[in-house]
PDB file of C-alpha atoms in Angstrom:
ATOM      1  CA  MET A   1      43.607  13.329 -33.305  1.00 41.00           C
ATOM      2  CA  LYS A   2      41.923  16.119 -35.178  1.00 44.00           C
ATOM      3  CA  ASN A   3      39.975  18.689 -33.230  1.00 40.00           C
ATOM      4  CA  VAL A   4      36.619  17.875 -31.698  1.00 42.00           C
ATOM      5  CA  TYR A   5      35.160  20.429 -29.397  1.00 36.00           C
ATOM      6  CA  LYS A   6      32.103  21.427 -27.487  1.00 35.00           C
ATOM      7  CA  VAL A   7      31.228  25.109 -27.310  1.00 40.00           C
ATOM      8  CA  LEU A   8      29.107  26.241 -24.400  1.00 36.00           C
ATOM      9  CA  SER A   9      27.126  29.343 -23.572  1.00 32.00           C
ATOM     10  CA  SER A  10      29.141  32.352 -22.379  1.00 28.00           C
ATOM     11  CA  ALA A  11      28.398  31.582 -18.739  1.00 28.00           C
ATOM     12  CA  ALA A  12      29.561  27.991 -19.015  1.00 30.00           C
ATOM     13  CA  LEU A  13      32.610  28.884 -21.087  1.00 29.00           C
ATOM     14  CA  ALA A  14      34.091  30.741 -18.139  1.00 27.00           C
ATOM     15  CA  GLY A  15      34.210  27.503 -16.165  1.00 26.00           C
ATOM     16  CA  MET A  16      34.828  25.188 -19.145  1.00 28.00           C
ATOM     17  CA  LEU A  17      32.954  22.438 -17.349  1.00 28.00           C
ATOM     18  CA  LEU A  18      29.714  20.696 -18.228  1.00 31.00           C
ATOM     19  CA  GLY A  19      28.325  17.677 -16.485  1.00 31.00           C
ATOM     20  CA  GLY A  20      31.644  16.459 -15.146  1.00 32.00           C
ATOM     21  CA  ILE A  21      33.222  16.409 -18.610  1.00 33.00           C
ATOM     22  CA  ALA A  22      35.813  19.130 -19.122  1.00 29.00           C
ATOM     23  CA  TRP A  23      36.227  20.501 -22.618  1.00 31.00           C
ATOM     24  CA  GLY A  24      39.400  22.523 -22.566  1.00 27.00           C
ATOM     25  CA  SER A  25      41.436  23.646 -25.485  1.00 25.00           C
ATOM     26  CA  ILE A  26      39.502  21.558 -27.697  1.00 26.00           C
ATOM     27  CA  ASP A  27      41.727  18.599 -28.397  1.00 26.00           C
ATOM     28  CA  THR A  28      40.952  16.480 -25.346  1.00 24.00           C
ATOM     29  CA  ALA A  29      37.931  15.361 -23.371  1.00 27.00           C
ATOM     30  CA  ALA A  30      37.735  13.396 -20.153  1.00 27.00           C
ATOM     31  CA  GLU A  31      36.417   9.860 -20.566  1.00 29.00           C
ATOM     32  CA  ALA A  32      33.894   8.442 -18.145  1.00 30.00           C
ATOM     33  CA  LYS A  33      34.238   4.821 -17.005  1.00 27.00           C
ATOM     34  CA  GLY A  34      31.482   2.250 -16.716  1.00 30.00           C
ATOM     35  CA  ALA A  35      29.535   1.402 -13.591  1.00 30.00           C
ATOM     36  CA  ALA A  36      27.423  -1.557 -12.530  1.00 30.00           C
ATOM     37  CA  SER A  37      23.701  -1.342 -11.768  1.00 31.00           C
ATOM     38  CA  THR A  38      21.808  -2.159  -8.576  1.00 34.00           C
ATOM     39  CA  ASP A  39      18.512  -1.538  -6.789  1.00 37.00           C
ATOM     40  CA  THR A  40      16.268  -0.132  -9.503  1.00 35.00           C
ATOM     41  CA  SER A  41      12.557   0.608  -9.238  1.00 34.00           C
ATOM     42  CA  LYS A  42      10.246   2.402 -11.593  1.00 37.00           C
ATOM     43  CA  SER A  43       6.676   3.506 -12.180  1.00 33.00           C
ATOM     44  CA  ASN A  44       5.669   2.980 -15.808  1.00 33.00           C
ATOM     45  CA  ALA A  45       2.298   4.635 -15.321  1.00 36.00           C
ATOM     46  CA  SER A  46       3.779   8.074 -14.693  1.00 50.00           C
ATOM     47  CA  ASN A  47       6.978   7.557 -16.703  1.00 77.00           C
ATOM     48  CA  LYS A  48       8.931   8.328 -13.535  1.00 90.00           C
ATOM     49  CA  VAL A  49      11.746   6.110 -12.343  1.00 95.00           C
ATOM     50  CA  SER A  50      13.871   6.084  -9.225  1.00 96.00           C
ATOM     51  CA  SER A  51      16.761   4.312  -7.535  1.00 97.00           C
ATOM     52  CA  THR A  52      17.758   4.407  -3.870  1.00 97.00           C
ATOM     53  CA  GLN A  53      21.170   3.907  -2.317  1.00 96.00           C
ATOM     54  CA  SER A  54      22.315   4.665   1.249  1.00 95.00           C
ATOM     55  CA  GLY A  55      19.071   6.501   2.042  1.00 96.00           C
ATOM     56  CA  ILE A  56      19.362   8.839  -0.967  1.00 97.00           C
ATOM     57  CA  THR A  57      16.866   8.469  -3.805  1.00 97.00           C
ATOM     58  CA  ILE A  58      17.446   9.763  -7.327  1.00 98.00           C
ATOM     59  CA  ASN A  59      14.232  10.347  -9.269  1.00 97.00           C
ATOM     60  CA  ALA A  60      14.194  10.695 -13.055  1.00 97.00           C
ATOM     61  CA  ALA A  61      11.094  12.354 -14.538  1.00 96.00           C
ATOM     62  CA  ASN A  62       9.766  14.894 -17.048  1.00 95.00           C
ATOM     63  CA  ALA A  63      11.666  13.380 -19.960  1.00 96.00           C
ATOM     64  CA  MET A  64      11.495  15.358 -23.203  1.00 96.00           C
ATOM     65  CA  TYR A  65      12.755  14.295 -26.634  1.00 97.00           C
ATOM     66  CA  ASP A  66      11.816  16.451 -29.626  1.00 96.00           C
ATOM     67  CA  GLY A  67      14.132  14.860 -32.179  1.00 96.00           C
ATOM     68  CA  ASN A  68      16.730  17.591 -31.618  1.00 97.00           C
ATOM     69  CA  TYR A  69      17.803  16.754 -28.092  1.00 96.00           C
ATOM     70  CA  LEU A  70      16.887  14.740 -25.010  1.00 97.00           C
ATOM     71  CA  ARG A  71      16.360  16.213 -21.547  1.00 97.00           C
ATOM     72  CA  VAL A  72      15.520  14.407 -18.283  1.00 97.00           C
ATOM     73  CA  GLU A  73      15.042  15.980 -14.857  1.00 97.00           C
ATOM     74  CA  LEU A  74      16.975  14.316 -12.018  1.00 98.00           C
ATOM     75  CA  LYS A  75      16.016  15.056  -8.420  1.00 98.00           C
ATOM     76  CA  SER A  76      17.428  13.796  -5.126  1.00 97.00           C
ATOM     77  CA  THR A  77      15.169  13.058  -2.174  1.00 97.00           C
ATOM     78  CA  GLY A  78      15.577  11.325   1.182  1.00 97.00           C
ATOM     79  CA  LYS A  79      18.783  11.904   3.081  1.00 95.00           C
ATOM     80  CA  LYS A  80      19.910  15.511   2.648  1.00 94.00           C
ATOM     81  CA  LEU A  81      23.010  16.000   0.523  1.00 95.00           C
ATOM     82  CA  ASP A  82      25.984  17.913   1.905  1.00 95.00           C
ATOM     83  CA  LYS A  83      26.337  19.835  -1.372  1.00 95.00           C
ATOM     84  CA  LYS A  84      24.395  20.492  -4.566  1.00 96.00           C
ATOM     85  CA  LEU A  85      23.347  17.404  -6.515  1.00 97.00           C
ATOM     86  CA  ILE A  86      25.307  18.504  -9.592  1.00 96.00           C
ATOM     87  CA  GLU A  87      28.448  18.716  -7.422  1.00 96.00           C
ATOM     88  CA  LYS A  88      27.840  15.246  -5.955  1.00 97.00           C
ATOM     89  CA  ILE A  89      27.660  13.444  -9.297  1.00 97.00           C
ATOM     90  CA  GLU A  90      31.020  11.810 -10.010  1.00 96.00           C
ATOM     91  CA  PHE A  91      30.009   9.795 -13.058  1.00 95.00           C
ATOM     92  CA  PHE A  92      26.986   9.562 -15.337  1.00 95.00           C
ATOM     93  CA  GLU A  93      26.201   7.564 -18.449  1.00 96.00           C
ATOM     94  CA  ILE A  94      23.199   6.779 -20.620  1.00 97.00           C
ATOM     95  CA  LEU A  95      22.387   3.753 -22.737  1.00 97.00           C
ATOM     96  CA  VAL A  96      19.994   3.799 -25.690  1.00 97.00           C
ATOM     97  CA  ASP A  97      18.276   0.427 -26.101  1.00 97.00           C
ATOM     98  CA  GLY A  98      21.097  -1.085 -24.043  1.00 97.00           C
ATOM     99  CA  LYS A  99      23.921   0.533 -26.021  1.00 96.00           C
ATOM    100  CA  SER A 100      26.161   2.997 -24.198  1.00 96.00           C
ATOM    101  CA  ILE A 101      26.590   6.308 -26.006  1.00 94.00           C
ATOM    102  CA  TYR A 102      30.340   5.814 -25.517  1.00 93.00           C
ATOM    103  CA  GLU A 103      30.106   2.847 -27.909  1.00 93.00           C
ATOM    104  CA  TYR A 104      28.616   4.875 -30.779  1.00 92.00           C
ATOM    105  CA  GLY A 105      30.945   5.295 -33.752  1.00 89.00           C
ATOM    106  CA  GLY A 106      33.332   2.764 -32.319  1.00 90.00           C
ATOM    107  CA  GLY A 107      33.979   5.065 -29.372  1.00 87.00           C
ATOM    108  CA  SER A 108      35.115   8.030 -31.475  1.00 90.00           C
ATOM    109  CA  ILE A 109      34.220  11.347 -29.817  1.00 90.00           C
ATOM    110  CA  ALA A 110      33.325  12.788 -33.236  1.00 92.00           C
ATOM    111  CA  LYS A 111      30.753  10.069 -33.917  1.00 93.00           C
ATOM    112  CA  ARG A 112      28.994   9.679 -30.600  1.00 93.00           C
ATOM    113  CA  PRO A 113      26.241  11.623 -28.828  1.00 95.00           C
ATOM    114  CA  THR A 114      26.916  14.402 -26.359  1.00 94.00           C
ATOM    115  CA  LEU A 115      26.046  14.070 -22.704  1.00 95.00           C
ATOM    116  CA  GLY A 116      25.868  16.835 -20.116  1.00 94.00           C
ATOM    117  CA  LEU A 117      24.345  18.055 -16.876  1.00 94.00           C
ATOM    118  CA  SER A 118      23.031  21.522 -16.152  1.00 93.00           C
ATOM    119  CA  PRO A 119      21.832  22.921 -12.808  1.00 94.00           C
ATOM    120  CA  GLY A 120      18.133  22.994 -12.022  1.00 94.00           C
ATOM    121  CA  PRO A 121      16.045  25.571 -10.144  1.00 95.00           C
ATOM    122  CA  ASP A 122      17.208  24.308  -6.744  1.00 95.00           C
ATOM    123  CA  ALA A 123      20.157  22.430  -5.282  1.00 97.00           C
ATOM    124  CA  ASP A 124      18.481  19.009  -5.493  1.00 97.00           C
ATOM    125  CA  ILE A 125      17.659  19.134  -9.230  1.00 97.00           C
ATOM    126  CA  VAL A 126      19.813  18.772 -12.328  1.00 97.00           C
ATOM    127  CA  TYR A 127      18.942  18.281 -15.981  1.00 96.00           C
ATOM    128  CA  LEU A 128      20.595  15.528 -17.986  1.00 97.00           C
ATOM    129  CA  THR A 129      20.837  16.408 -21.692  1.00 96.00           C
ATOM    130  CA  SER A 130      22.029  14.605 -24.786  1.00 96.00           C
ATOM    131  CA  SER A 131      21.955  14.923 -28.574  1.00 96.00           C
ATOM    132  CA  ASP A 132      23.054  12.464 -31.254  1.00 96.00           C
ATOM    133  CA  ALA A 133      25.878  13.045 -33.748  1.00 96.00           C
ATOM    134  CA  SER A 134      23.763  12.656 -36.881  1.00 96.00           C
ATOM    135  CA  TRP A 135      24.378  16.270 -37.997  1.00 96.00           C
ATOM    136  CA  LEU A 136      28.171  16.099 -37.725  1.00 95.00           C
ATOM    137  CA  GLY A 137      28.872  14.882 -41.262  1.00 94.00           C
ATOM    138  CA  GLY A 138      28.998  11.407 -42.741  1.00 91.00           C
ATOM    139  CA  ASN A 139      26.347   8.855 -41.839  1.00 91.00           C
ATOM    140  CA  GLN A 140      26.388   9.081 -38.057  1.00 94.00           C
ATOM    141  CA  GLU A 141      23.853   7.151 -36.015  1.00 94.00           C
ATOM    142  CA  ALA A 142      20.728   9.063 -34.958  1.00 95.00           C
ATOM    143  CA  TYR A 143      18.590   8.320 -31.932  1.00 97.00           C
ATOM    144  CA  PRO A 144      15.475   6.283 -32.816  1.00 97.00           C
ATOM    145  CA  ASP A 145      12.024   7.814 -32.439  1.00 97.00           C
ATOM    146  CA  LYS A 146      11.295   5.382 -29.619  1.00 97.00           C
ATOM    147  CA  PHE A 147      13.795   3.735 -27.291  1.00 97.00           C
ATOM    148  CA  LYS A 148      14.549   2.487 -23.779  1.00 97.00           C
ATOM    149  CA  LEU A 149      16.756   4.945 -21.924  1.00 97.00           C
ATOM    150  CA  THR A 150      19.029   3.672 -19.154  1.00 98.00           C
ATOM    151  CA  ILE A 151      20.579   6.277 -16.842  1.00 98.00           C
ATOM    152  CA  LYS A 152      23.573   5.391 -14.662  1.00 97.00           C
ATOM    153  CA  ILE A 153      24.856   7.740 -11.972  1.00 97.00           C
ATOM    154  CA  THR A 154      27.496   7.510  -9.258  1.00 97.00           C
ATOM    155  CA  LEU A 155      27.353   9.936  -6.326  1.00 97.00           C
ATOM    156  CA  GLU A 156      30.329  11.031  -4.262  1.00 96.00           C
ATOM    157  CA  GLY A 157      30.351   9.163  -0.960  1.00 95.00           C
ATOM    158  CA  VAL A 158      27.787   6.557  -2.076  1.00 96.00           C
ATOM    159  CA  LYS A 159      29.325   3.157  -2.735  1.00 93.00           C
ATOM    160  CA  ASP A 160      26.769   1.686  -5.119  1.00 95.00           C
ATOM    161  CA  PRO A 161      25.691   3.325  -8.399  1.00 96.00           C
ATOM    162  CA  TYR A 162      22.163   4.325  -9.336  1.00 98.00           C
ATOM    163  CA  THR A 163      20.511   2.819 -12.414  1.00 97.00           C
ATOM    164  CA  MET A 164      17.148   3.828 -13.852  1.00 97.00           C
ATOM    165  CA  GLU A 165      15.311   2.796 -16.999  1.00 97.00           C
ATOM    166  CA  MET A 166      12.496   4.660 -18.729  1.00 96.00           C
ATOM    167  CA  PRO A 167      10.768   4.587 -22.126  1.00 96.00           C
ATOM    168  CA  ILE A 168      11.391   7.550 -24.434  1.00 97.00           C
ATOM    169  CA  GLN A 169       9.111   8.552 -27.306  1.00 95.00           C
ATOM    170  CA  LYS A 170       9.834  11.420 -29.655  1.00 96.00           C
ATOM    171  CA  SER A 171       7.181  14.121 -29.368  1.00 94.00           C
ATOM    172  CA  ALA A 172       4.395  13.916 -31.930  1.00 93.00           C
ATOM    173  CA  GLU A 173       4.885  17.561 -32.854  1.00 92.00           C
ATOM    174  CA  GLN A 174       5.845  18.049 -36.498  1.00 92.00           C
ATOM    175  CA  PRO A 175       9.118  20.033 -36.626  1.00 93.00           C
ATOM    176  CA  VAL A 176       9.497  23.041 -38.904  1.00 91.00           C
ATOM    177  CA  VAL A 177      12.290  22.415 -41.412  1.00 91.00           C
ATOM    178  CA  MET A 178      13.659  25.647 -42.881  1.00 86.00           C
ATOM    179  CA  LYS A 179      15.226  25.516 -46.342  1.00 80.00           C
ATOM    180  CA  GLN A 180      17.570  28.454 -46.036  1.00 79.00           C
ATOM    181  CA  GLU A 181      20.966  27.450 -47.369  1.00 86.00           C
ATOM    182  CA  GLN A 182      23.379  30.378 -47.512  1.00 94.00           C
ATOM    183  CA  THR A 183      27.129  30.898 -47.596  1.00 97.00           C
ATOM    184  CA  LYS A 184      29.289  33.688 -46.190  1.00 97.00           C
ATOM    185  CA  LYS A 185      33.030  34.242 -46.699  1.00 96.00           C
ATOM    186  CA  SER A 186      35.843  35.819 -44.715  1.00 95.00           C
ATOM    187  CA  GLY A 187      39.267  35.689 -46.350  1.00 93.00           C
ATOM    188  CA  ASN A 188      40.074  32.051 -47.125  1.00 92.00           C
ATOM    189  CA  LEU A 189      37.213  30.756 -44.998  1.00 95.00           C
ATOM    190  CA  SER A 190      33.623  30.055 -46.027  1.00 96.00           C
ATOM    191  CA  MET A 191      30.687  29.265 -43.757  1.00 97.00           C
ATOM    192  CA  SER A 192      27.678  27.468 -45.259  1.00 97.00           C
ATOM    193  CA  LEU A 193      24.356  27.007 -43.485  1.00 97.00           C
ATOM    194  CA  LYS A 194      22.934  23.571 -44.304  1.00 96.00           C
ATOM    195  CA  GLN A 195      19.984  22.672 -42.056  1.00 94.00           C
ATOM    196  CA  VAL A 196      17.615  24.313 -39.588  1.00 96.00           C
ATOM    197  CA  ARG A 197      14.927  22.370 -37.710  1.00 95.00           C
ATOM    198  CA  ALA A 198      12.677  23.963 -35.106  1.00 95.00           C
ATOM    199  CA  THR A 199      10.221  22.613 -32.534  1.00 95.00           C
ATOM    200  CA  SER A 200       8.387  24.272 -29.667  1.00 94.00           C
ATOM    201  CA  ALA A 201      11.266  23.204 -27.380  1.00 95.00           C
ATOM    202  CA  SER A 202      14.395  23.882 -29.443  1.00 97.00           C
ATOM    203  CA  THR A 203      15.947  24.923 -32.744  1.00 97.00           C
ATOM    204  CA  ARG A 204      18.753  22.869 -34.283  1.00 97.00           C
ATOM    205  CA  LEU A 205      21.210  24.378 -36.774  1.00 97.00           C
ATOM    206  CA  GLN A 206      23.935  22.847 -38.920  1.00 97.00           C
ATOM    207  CA  TRP A 207      26.649  24.693 -40.820  1.00 97.00           C
ATOM    208  CA  VAL A 208      29.980  23.798 -42.389  1.00 97.00           C
ATOM    209  CA  LEU A 209      33.281  25.697 -42.385  1.00 97.00           C
ATOM    210  CA  SER A 210      35.653  25.072 -45.266  1.00 96.00           C
ATOM    211  CA  GLY A 211      38.784  26.652 -46.708  1.00 94.00           C
ATOM    212  CA  LYS A 212      42.455  27.092 -45.913  1.00 89.00           C
ATOM    213  CA  ASP A 213      42.170  29.099 -42.699  1.00 86.00           C
ATOM    214  CA  LYS A 214      42.292  26.153 -40.297  1.00 85.00           C
ATOM    215  CA  GLU A 215      43.289  28.360 -37.379  1.00 84.00           C
ATOM    216  CA  MET A 216      40.135  30.447 -37.653  1.00 85.00           C
ATOM    217  CA  MET A 217      38.020  27.287 -38.026  1.00 88.00           C
ATOM    218  CA  HIS A 218      39.492  26.098 -34.733  1.00 85.00           C
ATOM    219  CA  ASP A 219      39.131  29.386 -32.878  1.00 88.00           C
ATOM    220  CA  LEU A 220      35.631  30.537 -33.861  1.00 93.00           C
ATOM    221  CA  MET A 221      32.807  30.402 -31.332  1.00 94.00           C
ATOM    222  CA  TYR A 222      29.197  31.472 -31.734  1.00 96.00           C
ATOM    223  CA  ASP A 223      26.478  33.588 -30.171  1.00 97.00           C
ATOM    224  CA  PHE A 224      22.852  33.602 -31.250  1.00 98.00           C
ATOM    225  CA  VAL A 225      20.334  36.450 -31.049  1.00 97.00           C
ATOM    226  CA  ASP A 226      16.822  37.015 -32.374  1.00 96.00           C
ATOM    227  CA  ASP A 227      15.610  40.075 -34.283  1.00 96.00           C
ATOM    228  CA  GLN A 228      14.772  41.791 -30.978  1.00 95.00           C
ATOM    229  CA  GLY A 229      18.407  41.490 -29.857  1.00 95.00           C
ATOM    230  CA  ARG A 230      17.623  38.836 -27.254  1.00 96.00           C
ATOM    231  CA  GLU A 231      20.467  36.392 -26.678  1.00 96.00           C
ATOM    232  CA  LEU A 232      19.364  32.809 -27.328  1.00 97.00           C
ATOM    233  CA  GLU A 233      20.420  30.143 -24.848  1.00 95.00           C
ATOM    234  CA  VAL A 234      22.636  27.375 -26.233  1.00 95.00           C
ATOM    235  CA  LEU A 235      21.412  23.944 -25.138  1.00 94.00           C
ATOM    236  CA  ASP A 236      24.125  22.002 -26.926  1.00 93.00           C
ATOM    237  CA  GLY A 237      26.885  22.738 -29.407  1.00 92.00           C
ATOM    238  CA  LYS A 238      29.619  20.703 -31.030  1.00 93.00           C
ATOM    239  CA  GLY A 239      31.847  20.566 -34.077  1.00 92.00           C
ATOM    240  CA  THR A 240      34.329  18.253 -35.778  1.00 93.00           C
ATOM    241  CA  ASP A 241      36.446  17.878 -38.895  1.00 93.00           C
ATOM    242  CA  GLU A 242      36.824  14.105 -38.515  1.00 93.00           C
ATOM    243  CA  ASN A 243      33.726  12.886 -40.331  1.00 94.00           C
ATOM    244  CA  ASN A 244      34.690  13.934 -43.857  1.00 92.00           C
ATOM    245  CA  ALA A 245      37.724  13.546 -46.113  1.00 91.00           C
ATOM    246  CA  ASN A 246      38.051  17.252 -46.958  1.00 91.00           C
ATOM    247  CA  GLY A 247      38.900  18.539 -43.498  1.00 90.00           C
ATOM    248  CA  ASP A 248      35.715  20.624 -43.377  1.00 94.00           C
ATOM    249  CA  TYR A 249      34.274  21.412 -39.966  1.00 95.00           C
ATOM    250  CA  TYR A 250      30.672  20.332 -39.377  1.00 96.00           C
ATOM    251  CA  PHE A 251      28.859  22.203 -36.607  1.00 96.00           C
ATOM    252  CA  ASP A 252      25.659  21.186 -34.842  1.00 96.00           C
ATOM    253  CA  TYR A 253      24.098  23.659 -32.413  1.00 97.00           C
ATOM    254  CA  ILE A 254      20.837  23.406 -30.492  1.00 97.00           C
ATOM    255  CA  ILE A 255      19.353  26.561 -29.016  1.00 97.00           C
ATOM    256  CA  LYS A 256      16.346  27.154 -26.830  1.00 95.00           C
ATOM    257  CA  ALA A 257      12.984  27.703 -28.529  1.00 94.00           C
ATOM    258  CA  LEU A 258      12.347  31.195 -29.814  1.00 93.00           C
ATOM    259  CA  ASP A 259       9.860  33.637 -28.350  1.00 93.00           C
ATOM    260  CA  PRO A 260       6.577  33.657 -30.331  1.00 92.00           C
ATOM    261  CA  ASP A 261       7.233  37.174 -31.661  1.00 94.00           C
ATOM    262  CA  ALA A 262      10.739  36.392 -32.965  1.00 95.00           C
ATOM    263  CA  LYS A 263      11.134  36.742 -36.726  1.00 94.00           C
ATOM    264  CA  SER A 264      14.733  35.670 -37.217  1.00 95.00           C
ATOM    265  CA  ILE A 265      17.854  34.099 -35.713  1.00 96.00           C
ATOM    266  CA  THR A 266      21.297  35.610 -36.254  1.00 97.00           C
ATOM    267  CA  ILE A 267      24.421  33.471 -35.888  1.00 98.00           C
ATOM    268  CA  LYS A 268      27.261  35.686 -34.664  1.00 97.00           C
ATOM    269  CA  PRO A 269      30.706  34.047 -35.027  1.00 97.00           C
ATOM    270  CA  PHE A 270      33.427  35.446 -32.805  1.00 96.00           C
ATOM    271  CA  THR A 271      36.920  34.753 -31.506  1.00 93.00           C
ATOM    272  CA  PRO A 272      37.442  35.198 -27.766  1.00 92.00           C
ATOM    273  CA  GLU A 273      40.437  37.115 -26.487  1.00 91.00           C
ATOM    274  CA  MET A 274      42.818  35.082 -24.355  1.00 88.00           C
ATOM    275  CA  GLU A 275      44.093  36.234 -20.971  1.00 88.00           C
ATOM    276  CA  ASP A 276      47.557  35.549 -22.331  1.00 88.00           C
ATOM    277  CA  PRO A 277      47.470  37.069 -25.853  1.00 86.00           C
ATOM    278  CA  ASN A 278      50.143  34.612 -27.035  1.00 83.00           C
ATOM    279  CA  ALA A 279      48.290  31.542 -25.772  1.00 81.00           C
ATOM    280  CA  THR A 280      46.188  29.190 -27.874  1.00 76.00           C
ATOM    281  CA  SER A 281      44.502  27.632 -24.855  1.00 77.00           C
ATOM    282  CA  GLY A 282      43.761  28.526 -21.256  1.00 82.00           C
ATOM    283  CA  ALA A 283      41.744  31.294 -19.643  1.00 88.00           C
ATOM    284  CA  PHE A 284      39.733  33.815 -21.619  1.00 89.00           C
ATOM    285  CA  LYS A 285      40.161  37.542 -21.076  1.00 90.00           C
ATOM    286  CA  LEU A 286      37.202  39.097 -19.255  1.00 90.00           C
ATOM    287  CA  ASP A 287      35.845  42.637 -19.246  1.00 89.00           C
ATOM    288  CA  SER A 288      34.931  44.679 -16.138  1.00 91.00           C
ATOM    289  CA  ASN A 289      31.587  42.852 -15.937  1.00 90.00           C
ATOM    290  CA  GLY A 290      33.216  39.437 -15.958  1.00 89.00           C
ATOM    291  CA  GLU A 291      32.136  38.729 -19.545  1.00 90.00           C
ATOM    292  CA  ILE A 292      34.390  37.188 -22.182  1.00 91.00           C
ATOM    293  CA  ILE A 293      35.830  39.784 -24.571  1.00 94.00           C
ATOM    294  CA  LYS A 294      34.682  38.793 -28.052  1.00 95.00           C
ATOM    295  CA  ASN A 295      35.829  39.883 -31.495  1.00 95.00           C
ATOM    296  CA  TYR A 296      32.867  39.355 -33.823  1.00 97.00           C
ATOM    297  CA  ASN A 297      33.348  38.423 -37.487  1.00 96.00           C
ATOM    298  CA  LYS A 298      30.660  40.405 -39.329  1.00 97.00           C
ATOM    299  CA  ASP A 299      31.572  38.832 -42.687  1.00 97.00           C
ATOM    300  CA  LEU A 300      30.427  35.420 -41.483  1.00 97.00           C
ATOM    301  CA  GLU A 301      27.308  36.606 -39.664  1.00 97.00           C
ATOM    302  CA  MET A 302      24.105  34.901 -40.855  1.00 97.00           C
ATOM    303  CA  THR A 303      20.460  35.815 -40.337  1.00 96.00           C
ATOM    304  CA  ILE A 304      17.811  33.122 -40.694  1.00 95.00           C
ATOM    305  CA  SER A 305      14.163  34.052 -41.163  1.00 93.00           C
ATOM    306  CA  VAL A 306      11.741  32.013 -39.054  1.00 89.00           C
ATOM    307  CA  LYS A 307       8.494  33.701 -40.128  1.00 80.00           C
TER     308      LYS A 307
END
């Protein structure tokens, strides 16, 4: 299989783990297995849903979908957990209008939506996030503007799974679409910015890598900063060369919304140093502050005006 990989923020890269799905040296990803549903209740009036098993209730609320990505808050109540909620979740899955995201694109990782968990402000809260594969080249299926979301979760030590259903409606906010195509080159590699779409919750960016330097295509990772030098949080990021016949890599990154005074976004490609300099996978080399040592490629750096 050609390479499909998920690139995380610097903090998450150190652990190489997101939402129970490990993305290691880029060629493999753990597959989740299906689970049955039981004991579901919901409150349509407040768009909050919940499911209870063995005295532990999982509440799903505060859903947000801006057309770039989906986020739902999950909170445990009732019987106290013996560890953080994110550590208790053994399996999770979502269905869009009854269709599992693992069925998108015939089950191909390159053609299906992402799914992850991130820790919340306290031990009993996690955020479930997902984005479709429609910006990964070809004609990949996008999430509809309105759909029924089904969330399935299995907790460690709880026999029966949790299942919750809630309606999702894309926010009425009109996104800002930025027409700023540009291309940068480094040796035999070119990087072309294709799409940028911003909302008050997130900014989504698409670019394509093409050329003969397949090794660099594989190894590059990305940081994002605004014109004030503030690092921009990555909410989701993925890339693949499977959805086109030319072997080009399509990248789709979603970053947190910019501060109101920000005037630009800079994409900063880099290659991380490996702990073993001869290795192509494994642990990254860290500096004295525990940060990944990065070698930035200034030739490919892109600045996008947002004002």
